[in-house]
Amino acid sequence: MKTILLSLTLALCSLAAWAQTEEEQVKDVINKSYVEGIHNFGDIAQIEKGFHPGFEMIMVRENVLSKLPIYTWLENIRTGREKNPTPPAEKTDVKYISVDVTGKAASVKLELYRGGKLIFTDYLLLYKFDREGWRIVSKTFERH
């Protein structure tokens, strides 16, 4: 009986050691859906999995604030890939500047590089949903 309890305790401790932290879960969603999905020509289904249907990208162009919902952004991505199905020669890499998680809310600042050159500084907001887990709900950015 002691052997069984000891084995069970060790197994549970091992599982806990392998469990992702909230910060790691947030980064995983961003890596799969945003970096690999959008910037590195990943699967559209993977993009949709990481972005909430209510997502909006907020941007300023010529001093005018505008919003781009995820469904429009995805349509632009699909159209772009149909016109040019070849991914960029160089993959986009990510550098996380900060990841701040408080309960079910997260704020992430990251930099995107292509060919070693900084192309974007992004600010992503995420919420953790009961069934879906972490999802990207908003983005602002600076293009370099």
PDB file of C-alpha atoms in Angstrom:
ATOM      1  CA  MET A   1       0.000   0.000   0.000  1.00  0.00           C
ATOM      2  CA  LYS A   2       2.859   2.409   0.842  1.00  0.00           C
ATOM      3  CA  THR A   3       4.450   1.647  -2.523  1.00  0.00           C
ATOM      4  CA  ILE A   4       1.234   2.473  -4.370  1.00  0.00           C
ATOM      5  CA  LEU A   5       0.800   5.762  -2.499  1.00  0.00           C
ATOM      6  CA  LEU A   6       4.428   6.706  -3.089  1.00  0.00           C
ATOM      7  CA  SER A   7       4.121   5.895  -6.810  1.00  0.00           C
ATOM      8  CA  LEU A   8       0.910   7.898  -7.089  1.00  0.00           C
ATOM      9  CA  THR A   9       2.474  10.869  -5.301  1.00  0.00           C
ATOM     10  CA  LEU A  10       5.520  10.793  -7.585  1.00  0.00           C
ATOM     11  CA  ALA A  11       3.300  10.564 -10.672  1.00  0.00           C
ATOM     12  CA  LEU A  12       1.245  13.584  -9.586  1.00  0.00           C
ATOM     13  CA  CYS A  13       4.389  15.577  -8.835  1.00  0.00           C
ATOM     14  CA  SER A  14       5.762  14.712 -12.272  1.00  0.00           C
ATOM     15  CA  LEU A  15       2.557  15.878 -13.957  1.00  0.00           C
ATOM     16  CA  ALA A  16       2.619  19.137 -12.028  1.00  0.00           C
ATOM     17  CA  ALA A  17       6.221  19.735 -13.107  1.00  0.00           C
ATOM     18  CA  TRP A  18       5.239  19.318 -16.777  1.00  0.00           C
ATOM     19  CA  ALA A  19       2.142  21.532 -16.579  1.00  0.00           C
ATOM     20  CA  GLN A  20       2.508  24.818 -18.431  1.00  0.00           C
ATOM     21  CA  THR A  21       2.395  28.045 -16.484  1.00  0.00           C
ATOM     22  CA  GLU A  22      -0.183  30.638 -17.523  1.00  0.00           C
ATOM     23  CA  GLU A  23       2.603  32.675 -19.133  1.00  0.00           C
ATOM     24  CA  GLU A  24       3.726  29.646 -21.159  1.00  0.00           C
ATOM     25  CA  GLN A  25       0.129  28.990 -22.246  1.00  0.00           C
ATOM     26  CA  VAL A  26      -0.225  32.607 -23.415  1.00  0.00           C
ATOM     27  CA  LYS A  27       3.031  32.407 -25.389  1.00  0.00           C
ATOM     28  CA  ASP A  28       1.954  29.071 -26.893  1.00  0.00           C
ATOM     29  CA  VAL A  29      -1.280  30.592 -28.257  1.00  0.00           C
ATOM     30  CA  ILE A  30       0.630  33.558 -29.685  1.00  0.00           C
ATOM     31  CA  ASN A  31       3.333  31.360 -31.228  1.00  0.00           C
ATOM     32  CA  LYS A  32       0.889  28.946 -32.882  1.00  0.00           C
ATOM     33  CA  SER A  33      -1.885  31.319 -33.960  1.00  0.00           C
ATOM     34  CA  TYR A  34      -0.170  34.624 -34.544  1.00  0.00           C
ATOM     35  CA  VAL A  35       3.524  34.093 -35.292  1.00  0.00           C
ATOM     36  CA  GLU A  36       3.338  30.732 -37.074  1.00  0.00           C
ATOM     37  CA  GLY A  37      -0.272  31.053 -38.214  1.00  0.00           C
ATOM     38  CA  ILE A  38      -0.334  34.566 -39.626  1.00  0.00           C
ATOM     39  CA  HIS A  39       3.285  35.581 -40.186  1.00  0.00           C
ATOM     40  CA  ASN A  40       4.717  32.210 -41.230  1.00  0.00           C
ATOM     41  CA  PHE A  41       1.820  31.054 -43.454  1.00  0.00           C
ATOM     42  CA  GLY A  42       0.405  28.544 -40.965  1.00  0.00           C
ATOM     43  CA  ASP A  43      -2.950  26.824 -41.044  1.00  0.00           C
ATOM     44  CA  ILE A  44      -6.015  29.118 -41.013  1.00  0.00           C
ATOM     45  CA  ALA A  45      -7.766  26.759 -38.554  1.00  0.00           C
ATOM     46  CA  GLN A  46      -4.871  27.266 -36.113  1.00  0.00           C
ATOM     47  CA  ILE A  47      -5.220  31.030 -36.468  1.00  0.00           C
ATOM     48  CA  GLU A  48      -8.960  30.843 -35.758  1.00  0.00           C
ATOM     49  CA  LYS A  49      -8.305  28.684 -32.696  1.00  0.00           C
ATOM     50  CA  GLY A  50      -6.122  31.341 -31.059  1.00  0.00           C
ATOM     51  CA  PHE A  51      -8.150  34.448 -31.892  1.00  0.00           C
ATOM     52  CA  HIS A  52     -11.491  35.231 -30.295  1.00  0.00           C
ATOM     53  CA  PRO A  53     -14.283  35.906 -32.863  1.00  0.00           C
ATOM     54  CA  GLY A  54     -14.690  39.361 -31.284  1.00  0.00           C
ATOM     55  CA  PHE A  55     -10.996  40.232 -31.837  1.00  0.00           C
ATOM     56  CA  GLU A  56     -10.188  43.687 -33.196  1.00  0.00           C
ATOM     57  CA  MET A  57      -6.898  45.144 -34.347  1.00  0.00           C
ATOM     58  CA  ILE A  58      -6.800  48.836 -33.492  1.00  0.00           C
ATOM     59  CA  MET A  59      -4.617  51.050 -35.662  1.00  0.00           C
ATOM     60  CA  VAL A  60      -3.923  54.650 -36.526  1.00  0.00           C
ATOM     61  CA  ARG A  61      -3.361  55.587 -40.175  1.00  0.00           C
ATOM     62  CA  GLU A  62      -2.984  59.215 -41.212  1.00  0.00           C
ATOM     63  CA  ASN A  63      -4.112  60.255 -37.718  1.00  0.00           C
ATOM     64  CA  VAL A  64      -7.380  58.311 -38.013  1.00  0.00           C
ATOM     65  CA  LEU A  65      -8.213  55.508 -35.582  1.00  0.00           C
ATOM     66  CA  SER A  66      -9.673  52.402 -37.200  1.00  0.00           C
ATOM     67  CA  LYS A  67     -10.522  48.838 -36.213  1.00  0.00           C
ATOM     68  CA  LEU A  68     -10.048  45.625 -38.164  1.00  0.00           C
ATOM     69  CA  PRO A  69     -12.111  42.652 -36.960  1.00  0.00           C
ATOM     70  CA  ILE A  70     -10.626  39.161 -37.151  1.00  0.00           C
ATOM     71  CA  TYR A  71     -13.044  37.997 -39.875  1.00  0.00           C
ATOM     72  CA  THR A  72     -11.873  40.809 -42.187  1.00  0.00           C
ATOM     73  CA  TRP A  73      -8.213  40.198 -41.343  1.00  0.00           C
ATOM     74  CA  LEU A  74      -8.635  36.475 -42.076  1.00  0.00           C
ATOM     75  CA  GLU A  75     -10.311  37.240 -45.400  1.00  0.00           C
ATOM     76  CA  ASN A  76      -7.372  39.525 -46.287  1.00  0.00           C
ATOM     77  CA  ILE A  77      -4.950  36.724 -45.352  1.00  0.00           C
ATOM     78  CA  ARG A  78      -6.849  34.166 -47.469  1.00  0.00           C
ATOM     79  CA  THR A  79      -6.950  36.533 -50.461  1.00  0.00           C
ATOM     80  CA  GLY A  80      -3.256  37.328 -50.096  1.00  0.00           C
ATOM     81  CA  ARG A  81      -2.325  33.659 -49.933  1.00  0.00           C
ATOM     82  CA  GLU A  82      -4.424  32.880 -53.009  1.00  0.00           C
ATOM     83  CA  LYS A  83      -2.639  35.606 -54.962  1.00  0.00           C
ATOM     84  CA  ASN A  84       0.781  34.625 -53.643  1.00  0.00           C
ATOM     85  CA  PRO A  85       0.828  31.124 -52.078  1.00  0.00           C
ATOM     86  CA  THR A  86       4.590  31.204 -51.500  1.00  0.00           C
ATOM     87  CA  PRO A  87       5.568  32.006 -47.901  1.00  0.00           C
ATOM     88  CA  PRO A  88       8.276  34.623 -47.353  1.00  0.00           C
ATOM     89  CA  ALA A  89      11.779  33.255 -47.912  1.00  0.00           C
ATOM     90  CA  GLU A  90      12.685  34.093 -44.326  1.00  0.00           C
ATOM     91  CA  LYS A  91      10.545  33.113 -41.359  1.00  0.00           C
ATOM     92  CA  THR A  92       9.321  35.651 -38.852  1.00  0.00           C
ATOM     93  CA  ASP A  93      10.852  35.274 -35.391  1.00  0.00           C
ATOM     94  CA  VAL A  94       9.435  36.558 -32.117  1.00  0.00           C
ATOM     95  CA  LYS A  95      11.093  38.148 -29.092  1.00  0.00           C
ATOM     96  CA  TYR A  96       8.898  38.533 -26.011  1.00  0.00           C
ATOM     97  CA  ILE A  97       9.544  41.832 -24.237  1.00  0.00           C
ATOM     98  CA  SER A  98       6.941  41.369 -21.501  1.00  0.00           C
ATOM     99  CA  VAL A  99       4.151  38.981 -20.578  1.00  0.00           C
ATOM    100  CA  ASP A 100       1.864  40.126 -17.764  1.00  0.00           C
ATOM    101  CA  VAL A 101      -0.831  37.729 -16.572  1.00  0.00           C
ATOM    102  CA  THR A 102      -3.375  38.677 -13.909  1.00  0.00           C
ATOM    103  CA  GLY A 103      -6.070  36.091 -13.355  1.00  0.00           C
ATOM    104  CA  LYS A 104      -7.834  35.586 -16.677  1.00  0.00           C
ATOM    105  CA  ALA A 105      -6.345  38.653 -18.397  1.00  0.00           C
ATOM    106  CA  ALA A 106      -2.971  38.991 -20.100  1.00  0.00           C
ATOM    107  CA  SER A 107      -1.022  41.768 -21.794  1.00  0.00           C
ATOM    108  CA  VAL A 108       1.930  40.945 -24.045  1.00  0.00           C
ATOM    109  CA  LYS A 109       4.521  43.161 -25.698  1.00  0.00           C
ATOM    110  CA  LEU A 110       6.538  41.448 -28.396  1.00  0.00           C
ATOM    111  CA  GLU A 111       8.827  42.221 -31.301  1.00  0.00           C
ATOM    112  CA  LEU A 112       8.712  40.481 -34.666  1.00  0.00           C
ATOM    113  CA  TYR A 113      11.843  40.068 -36.773  1.00  0.00           C
ATOM    114  CA  ARG A 114      12.344  38.900 -40.336  1.00  0.00           C
ATOM    115  CA  GLY A 115      15.868  38.334 -41.562  1.00  0.00           C
ATOM    116  CA  GLY A 116      17.169  39.769 -38.301  1.00  0.00           C
ATOM    117  CA  LYS A 117      15.365  43.068 -38.973  1.00  0.00           C
ATOM    118  CA  LEU A 118      12.720  44.415 -36.578  1.00  0.00           C
ATOM    119  CA  ILE A 119       9.443  44.689 -38.514  1.00  0.00           C
ATOM    120  CA  PHE A 120       6.761  45.130 -35.799  1.00  0.00           C
ATOM    121  CA  THR A 121       6.364  45.887 -32.122  1.00  0.00           C
ATOM    122  CA  ASP A 122       3.008  44.429 -31.084  1.00  0.00           C
ATOM    123  CA  TYR A 123       0.836  44.809 -28.011  1.00  0.00           C
ATOM    124  CA  LEU A 124      -1.585  41.894 -27.653  1.00  0.00           C
ATOM    125  CA  LEU A 125      -4.394  41.483 -25.122  1.00  0.00           C
ATOM    126  CA  LEU A 126      -5.731  38.049 -24.225  1.00  0.00           C
ATOM    127  CA  TYR A 127      -8.463  36.615 -22.045  1.00  0.00           C
ATOM    128  CA  LYS A 128      -8.709  33.088 -20.710  1.00  0.00           C
ATOM    129  CA  PHE A 129     -12.107  31.530 -21.451  1.00  0.00           C
ATOM    130  CA  ASP A 130     -13.511  28.564 -19.518  1.00  0.00           C
ATOM    131  CA  ARG A 131     -13.718  26.155 -22.485  1.00  0.00           C
ATOM    132  CA  GLU A 132     -11.421  27.671 -25.102  1.00  0.00           C
ATOM    133  CA  GLY A 133      -8.529  28.719 -22.884  1.00  0.00           C
ATOM    134  CA  TRP A 134      -6.399  31.734 -23.785  1.00  0.00           C
ATOM    135  CA  ARG A 135      -7.502  33.697 -26.864  1.00  0.00           C
ATOM    136  CA  ILE A 136      -6.175  36.884 -28.410  1.00  0.00           C
ATOM    137  CA  VAL A 137      -8.841  39.603 -28.201  1.00  0.00           C
ATOM    138  CA  SER A 138      -7.060  42.786 -29.306  1.00  0.00           C
ATOM    139  CA  LYS A 139      -3.900  44.121 -30.909  1.00  0.00           C
ATOM    140  CA  THR A 140      -2.180  47.460 -31.439  1.00  0.00           C
ATOM    141  CA  PHE A 141       1.199  47.775 -33.110  1.00  0.00           C
ATOM    142  CA  GLU A 142       4.006  49.888 -34.483  1.00  0.00           C
ATOM    143  CA  ARG A 143       5.375  49.007 -37.926  1.00  0.00           C
ATOM    144  CA  HIS A 144       9.132  49.634 -38.251  1.00  0.00           C
TER     145      HIS A 144
END
